[in-house]
Coordinates of C-alpha atoms and ligand atoms in Angstrom, one line a residue:
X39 CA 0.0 0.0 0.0
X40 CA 2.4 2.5 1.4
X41 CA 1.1 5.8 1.9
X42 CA 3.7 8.6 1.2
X43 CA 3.5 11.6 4.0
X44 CA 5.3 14.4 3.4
X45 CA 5.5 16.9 7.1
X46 CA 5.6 20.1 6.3
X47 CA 5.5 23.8 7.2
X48 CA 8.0 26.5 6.1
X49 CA 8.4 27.9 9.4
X50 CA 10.9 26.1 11.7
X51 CA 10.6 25.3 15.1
X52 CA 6.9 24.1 14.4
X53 CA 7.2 20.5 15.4
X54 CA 8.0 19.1 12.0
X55 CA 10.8 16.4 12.9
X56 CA 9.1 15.4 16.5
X57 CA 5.9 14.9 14.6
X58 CA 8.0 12.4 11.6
X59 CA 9.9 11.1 14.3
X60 CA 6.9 10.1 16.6
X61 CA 4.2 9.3 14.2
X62 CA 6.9 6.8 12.2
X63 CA 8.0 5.3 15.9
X64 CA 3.6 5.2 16.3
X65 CA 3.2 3.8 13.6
X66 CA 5.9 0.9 13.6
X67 CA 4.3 0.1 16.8
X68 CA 1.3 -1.2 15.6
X69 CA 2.9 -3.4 13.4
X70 CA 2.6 -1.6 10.2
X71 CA 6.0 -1.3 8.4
X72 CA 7.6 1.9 8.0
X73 CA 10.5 4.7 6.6
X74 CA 11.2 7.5 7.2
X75 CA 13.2 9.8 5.2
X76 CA 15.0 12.7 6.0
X77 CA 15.1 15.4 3.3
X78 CA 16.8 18.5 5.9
X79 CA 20.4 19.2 5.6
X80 CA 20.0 20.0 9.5
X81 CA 19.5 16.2 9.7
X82 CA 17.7 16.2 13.2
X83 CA 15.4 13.2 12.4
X84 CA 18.6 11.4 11.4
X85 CA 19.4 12.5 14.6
X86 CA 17.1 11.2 16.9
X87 CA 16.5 8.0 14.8
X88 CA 19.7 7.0 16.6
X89 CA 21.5 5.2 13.5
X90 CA 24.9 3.3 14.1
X91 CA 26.7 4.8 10.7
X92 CA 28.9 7.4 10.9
X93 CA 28.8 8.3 7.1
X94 CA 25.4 6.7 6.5
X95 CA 24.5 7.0 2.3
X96 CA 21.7 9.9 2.2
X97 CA 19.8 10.8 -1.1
X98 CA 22.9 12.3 -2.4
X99 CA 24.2 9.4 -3.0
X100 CA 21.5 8.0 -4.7
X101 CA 21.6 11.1 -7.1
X102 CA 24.9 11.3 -7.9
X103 CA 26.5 8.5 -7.2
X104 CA 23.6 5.9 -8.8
X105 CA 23.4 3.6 -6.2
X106 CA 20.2 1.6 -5.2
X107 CA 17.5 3.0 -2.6
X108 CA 17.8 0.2 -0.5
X109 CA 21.7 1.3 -0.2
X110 CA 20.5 4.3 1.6
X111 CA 18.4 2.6 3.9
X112 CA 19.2 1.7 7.5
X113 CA 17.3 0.1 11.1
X114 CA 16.3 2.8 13.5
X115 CA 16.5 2.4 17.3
X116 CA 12.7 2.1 17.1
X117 CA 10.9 -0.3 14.6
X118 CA 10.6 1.8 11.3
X119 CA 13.3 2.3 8.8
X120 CA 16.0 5.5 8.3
X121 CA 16.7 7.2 5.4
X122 CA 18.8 9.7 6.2
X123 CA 19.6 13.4 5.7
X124 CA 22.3 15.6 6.1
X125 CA 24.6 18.6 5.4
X126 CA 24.6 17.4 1.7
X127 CA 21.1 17.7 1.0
X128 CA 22.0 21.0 0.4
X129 CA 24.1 20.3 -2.9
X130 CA 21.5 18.1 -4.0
X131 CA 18.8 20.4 -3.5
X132 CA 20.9 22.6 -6.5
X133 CA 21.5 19.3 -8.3
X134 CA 17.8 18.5 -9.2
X135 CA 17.0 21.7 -10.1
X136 CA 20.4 22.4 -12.2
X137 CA 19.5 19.1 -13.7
X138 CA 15.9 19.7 -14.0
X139 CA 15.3 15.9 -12.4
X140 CA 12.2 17.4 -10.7
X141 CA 10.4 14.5 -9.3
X142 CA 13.4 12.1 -8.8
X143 CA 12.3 11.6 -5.4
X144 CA 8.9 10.0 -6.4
X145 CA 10.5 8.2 -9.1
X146 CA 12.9 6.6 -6.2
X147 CA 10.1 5.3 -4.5
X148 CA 8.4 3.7 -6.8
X149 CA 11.1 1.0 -5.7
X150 CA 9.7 0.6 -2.3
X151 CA 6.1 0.7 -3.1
X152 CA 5.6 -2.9 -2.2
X153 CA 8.0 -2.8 0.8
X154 CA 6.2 -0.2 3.3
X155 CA 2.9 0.7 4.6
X156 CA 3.9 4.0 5.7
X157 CA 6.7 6.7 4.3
X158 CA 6.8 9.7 6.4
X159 CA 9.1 12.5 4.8
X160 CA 10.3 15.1 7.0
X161 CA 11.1 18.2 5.6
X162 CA 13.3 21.4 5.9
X163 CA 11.6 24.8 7.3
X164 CA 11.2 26.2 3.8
X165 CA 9.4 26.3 0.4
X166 CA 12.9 24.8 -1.6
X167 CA 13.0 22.0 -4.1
X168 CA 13.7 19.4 -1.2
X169 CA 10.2 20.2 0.3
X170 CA 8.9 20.3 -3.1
X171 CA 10.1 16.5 -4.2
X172 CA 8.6 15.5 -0.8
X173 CA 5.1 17.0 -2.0
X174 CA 5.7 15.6 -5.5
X175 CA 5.9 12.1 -3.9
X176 CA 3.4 12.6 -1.3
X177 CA -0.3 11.7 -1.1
X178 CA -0.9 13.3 1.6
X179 CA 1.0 16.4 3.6
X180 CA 0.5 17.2 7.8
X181 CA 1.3 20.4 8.6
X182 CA 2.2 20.7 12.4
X183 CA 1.3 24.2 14.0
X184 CA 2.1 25.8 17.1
X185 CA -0.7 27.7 18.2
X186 CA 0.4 31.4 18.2
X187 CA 0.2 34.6 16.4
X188 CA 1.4 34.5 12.8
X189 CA 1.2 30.6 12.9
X190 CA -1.5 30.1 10.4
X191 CA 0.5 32.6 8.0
X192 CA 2.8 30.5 5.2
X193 CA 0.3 27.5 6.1
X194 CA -2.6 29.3 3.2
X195 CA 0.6 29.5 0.9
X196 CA 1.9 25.9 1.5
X197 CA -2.0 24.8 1.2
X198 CA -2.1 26.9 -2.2
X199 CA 0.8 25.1 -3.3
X200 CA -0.1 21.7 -2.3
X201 CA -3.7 22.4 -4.3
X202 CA -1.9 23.9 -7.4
X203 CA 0.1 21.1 -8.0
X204 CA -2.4 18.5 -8.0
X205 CA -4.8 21.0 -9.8
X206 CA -1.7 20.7 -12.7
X207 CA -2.2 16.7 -12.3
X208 CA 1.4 17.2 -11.1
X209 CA 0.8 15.7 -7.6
X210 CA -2.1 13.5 -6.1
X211 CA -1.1 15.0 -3.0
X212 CA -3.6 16.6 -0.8
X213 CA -3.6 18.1 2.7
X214 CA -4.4 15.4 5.2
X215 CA -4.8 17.6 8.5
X216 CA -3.2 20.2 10.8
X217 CA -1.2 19.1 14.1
X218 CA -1.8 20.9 16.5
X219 CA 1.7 20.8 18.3
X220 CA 3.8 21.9 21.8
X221 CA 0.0 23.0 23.2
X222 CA -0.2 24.3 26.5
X223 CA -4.0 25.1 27.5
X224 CA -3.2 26.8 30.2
X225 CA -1.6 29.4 27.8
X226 CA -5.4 31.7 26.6
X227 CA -3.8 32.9 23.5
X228 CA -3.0 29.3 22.4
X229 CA -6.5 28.3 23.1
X230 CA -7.5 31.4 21.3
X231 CA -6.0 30.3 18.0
X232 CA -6.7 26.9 18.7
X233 CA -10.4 27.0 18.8
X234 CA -9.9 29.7 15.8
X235 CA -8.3 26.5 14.1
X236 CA -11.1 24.7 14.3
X237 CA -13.7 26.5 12.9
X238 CA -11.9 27.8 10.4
X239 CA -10.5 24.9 9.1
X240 CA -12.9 22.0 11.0
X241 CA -12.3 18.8 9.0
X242 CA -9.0 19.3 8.3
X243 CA -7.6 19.8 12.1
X244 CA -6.8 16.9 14.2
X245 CA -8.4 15.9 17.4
X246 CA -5.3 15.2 18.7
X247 CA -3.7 17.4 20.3
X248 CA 0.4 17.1 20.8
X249 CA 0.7 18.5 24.5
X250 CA 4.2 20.5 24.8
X251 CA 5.6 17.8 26.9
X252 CA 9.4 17.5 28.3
X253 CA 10.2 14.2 27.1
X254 CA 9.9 14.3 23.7
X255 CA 12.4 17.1 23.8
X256 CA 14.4 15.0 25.7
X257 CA 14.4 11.9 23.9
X258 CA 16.9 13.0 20.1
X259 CA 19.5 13.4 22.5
X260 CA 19.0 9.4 23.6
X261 CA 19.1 8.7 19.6
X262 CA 15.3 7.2 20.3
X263 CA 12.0 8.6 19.4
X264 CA 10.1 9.8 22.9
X265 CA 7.2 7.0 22.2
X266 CA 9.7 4.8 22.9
X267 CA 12.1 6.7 25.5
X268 CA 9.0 7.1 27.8
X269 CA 5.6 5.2 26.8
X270 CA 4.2 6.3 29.8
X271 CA 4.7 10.5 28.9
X272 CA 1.5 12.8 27.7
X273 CA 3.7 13.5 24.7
X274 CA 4.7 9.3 23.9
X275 CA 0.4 8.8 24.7
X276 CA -0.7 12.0 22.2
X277 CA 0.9 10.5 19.0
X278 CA 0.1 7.2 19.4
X279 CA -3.4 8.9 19.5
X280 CA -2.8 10.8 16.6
X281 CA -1.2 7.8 14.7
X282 CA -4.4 5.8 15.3
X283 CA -6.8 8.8 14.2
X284 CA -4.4 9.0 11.1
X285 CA -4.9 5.5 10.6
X286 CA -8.3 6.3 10.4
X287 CA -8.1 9.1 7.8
X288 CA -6.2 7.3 5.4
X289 CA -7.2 3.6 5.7
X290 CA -10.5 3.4 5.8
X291 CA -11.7 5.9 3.2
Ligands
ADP378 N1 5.4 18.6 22.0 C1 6.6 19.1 22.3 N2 6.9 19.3 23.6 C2 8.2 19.8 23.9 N3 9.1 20.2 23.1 C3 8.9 20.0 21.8 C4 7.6 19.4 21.3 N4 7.7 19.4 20.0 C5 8.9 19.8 19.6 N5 9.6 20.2 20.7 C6 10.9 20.8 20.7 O1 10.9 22.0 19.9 C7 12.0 22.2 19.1 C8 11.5 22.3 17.6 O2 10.9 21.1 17.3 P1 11.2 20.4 15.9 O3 10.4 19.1 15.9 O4 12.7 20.2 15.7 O5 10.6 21.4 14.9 P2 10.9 21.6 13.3 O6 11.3 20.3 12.7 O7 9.6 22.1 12.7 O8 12.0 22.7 13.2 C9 12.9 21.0 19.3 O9 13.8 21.3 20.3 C10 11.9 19.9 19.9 O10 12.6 19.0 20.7
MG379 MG1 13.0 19.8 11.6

């Protein structure tokens, strides 16, 4: 089947890589099988997937060094699959476009399409050609949102973009839902924008809502997703949640 995610949101700091890393690590745990690919040069999902390499292959090597996808793909600490990012994402970001090998990424994964139930991409706090290869290959985006001031603005222009390119019959992709992440109810103005969320998006919000919650900032450093470093936490608890109410979304439609 697998379903290709792509996380996104042009603003950084949102939540993007503890949303891939959690809902792949949620995921895996219900048995489903699962990769997770990192397309930022920051390489934090890479990161805090916990991967023994020290020089693991990335997507770079697959472009210009014509090497085989499953070359470039290695075990997690947790149960899904790694494929990693890094530094030199950044000089293949200029080699697809110099190149004009738009869509290579989708291309690559036609490869894996009997291998994985789920592919969550995780993606790099702008509008570049990485993020756009992930919403080439995608079926479906999340965007994770903090709930403040300014947070819904670059979400209408990623949500234009999204629509534009499967209006172009470029991309099936469409938006799955808004994650509501690092929330803190106590806080009024993020209730505020919260509840603004939902009636001015409604069906395509999440219930779940991602509780800013210690552990999962805690657990990249451990080289482990925070489902995993601690089950037990509000924040391990909330994406399991929101892995089972995307489960919903996307399987039984
Ligand atoms: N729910 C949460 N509770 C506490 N800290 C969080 C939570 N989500 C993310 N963080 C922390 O906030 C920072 C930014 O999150 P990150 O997932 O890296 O965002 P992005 O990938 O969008 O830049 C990181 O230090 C991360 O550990
Ligand atoms: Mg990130």
């Amino acid at each position: 089947m697998n379903k290709v995610l792509a996380i996104a949101n042009q603003k950084g700091g949102v939540g993007k890589t503890t949303t891939a890393v959690n809902l792949a690590a949620s995921l895996a745990a219900t048995k489903r099988k699962v990769l997770l690919i990192d397309l930022d040069p920051q390489g934090n999902a890479t990161t805090a997937a916990g991967i023994k390499e020290n020089k693991p292959n990335t997507l770079y090597n697959l472009f210009f060094e014509n090497i085989q996808i499953m070359e470039c793909i290695y075990k997690s600490s947790d149960d899904y699959d790694l494929l990693p990012g890094g530094q030199e994402l950044i000089a293949l970001e200029v080699g697809i476009r110099e190149n004009n090998k738009q869509s290579f990424l989708s291309k690559e994964l036609e490869a894996l399409k009997d291998k994985y139930d789920y592919t969550i991409i995780d993606t790099p706090p702008t509008l570049n050609q990485l993020t756009i290869e992930a919403l080439f290959a995608a079926s479906g985006t999340l965007i994770p949102l903090q709930c403040e001031y300014y947070s819904l603005e670059g979400v209408t222009g990623l949500m234009e973009t999204i629509q534009s390119l499967s209006d172009k019959n470029l991309s099936n992709n469409r938006v799955i839902g808004i994650v509501r992440t690092m929330v803190d109810m106590r806080n009024n103005l993020a209730k505020e924008v919260s509840d603004e969320l939902e009636s001015h998006f409604s069906n395509l919000v999440f219930n779940t809502l991602i509780p800013r919650n210690i552990k999962l900032a805690e657990a990249p450093s451990h080289g482990i997703s925070g489902v995993k470093y601690m089950p037990s936490s509000y924040g391990a608890k909330a994406y399991l949640a929101l892995a089972g109410e995307l489960i919903r979304k996307v399987e039984y439609v």
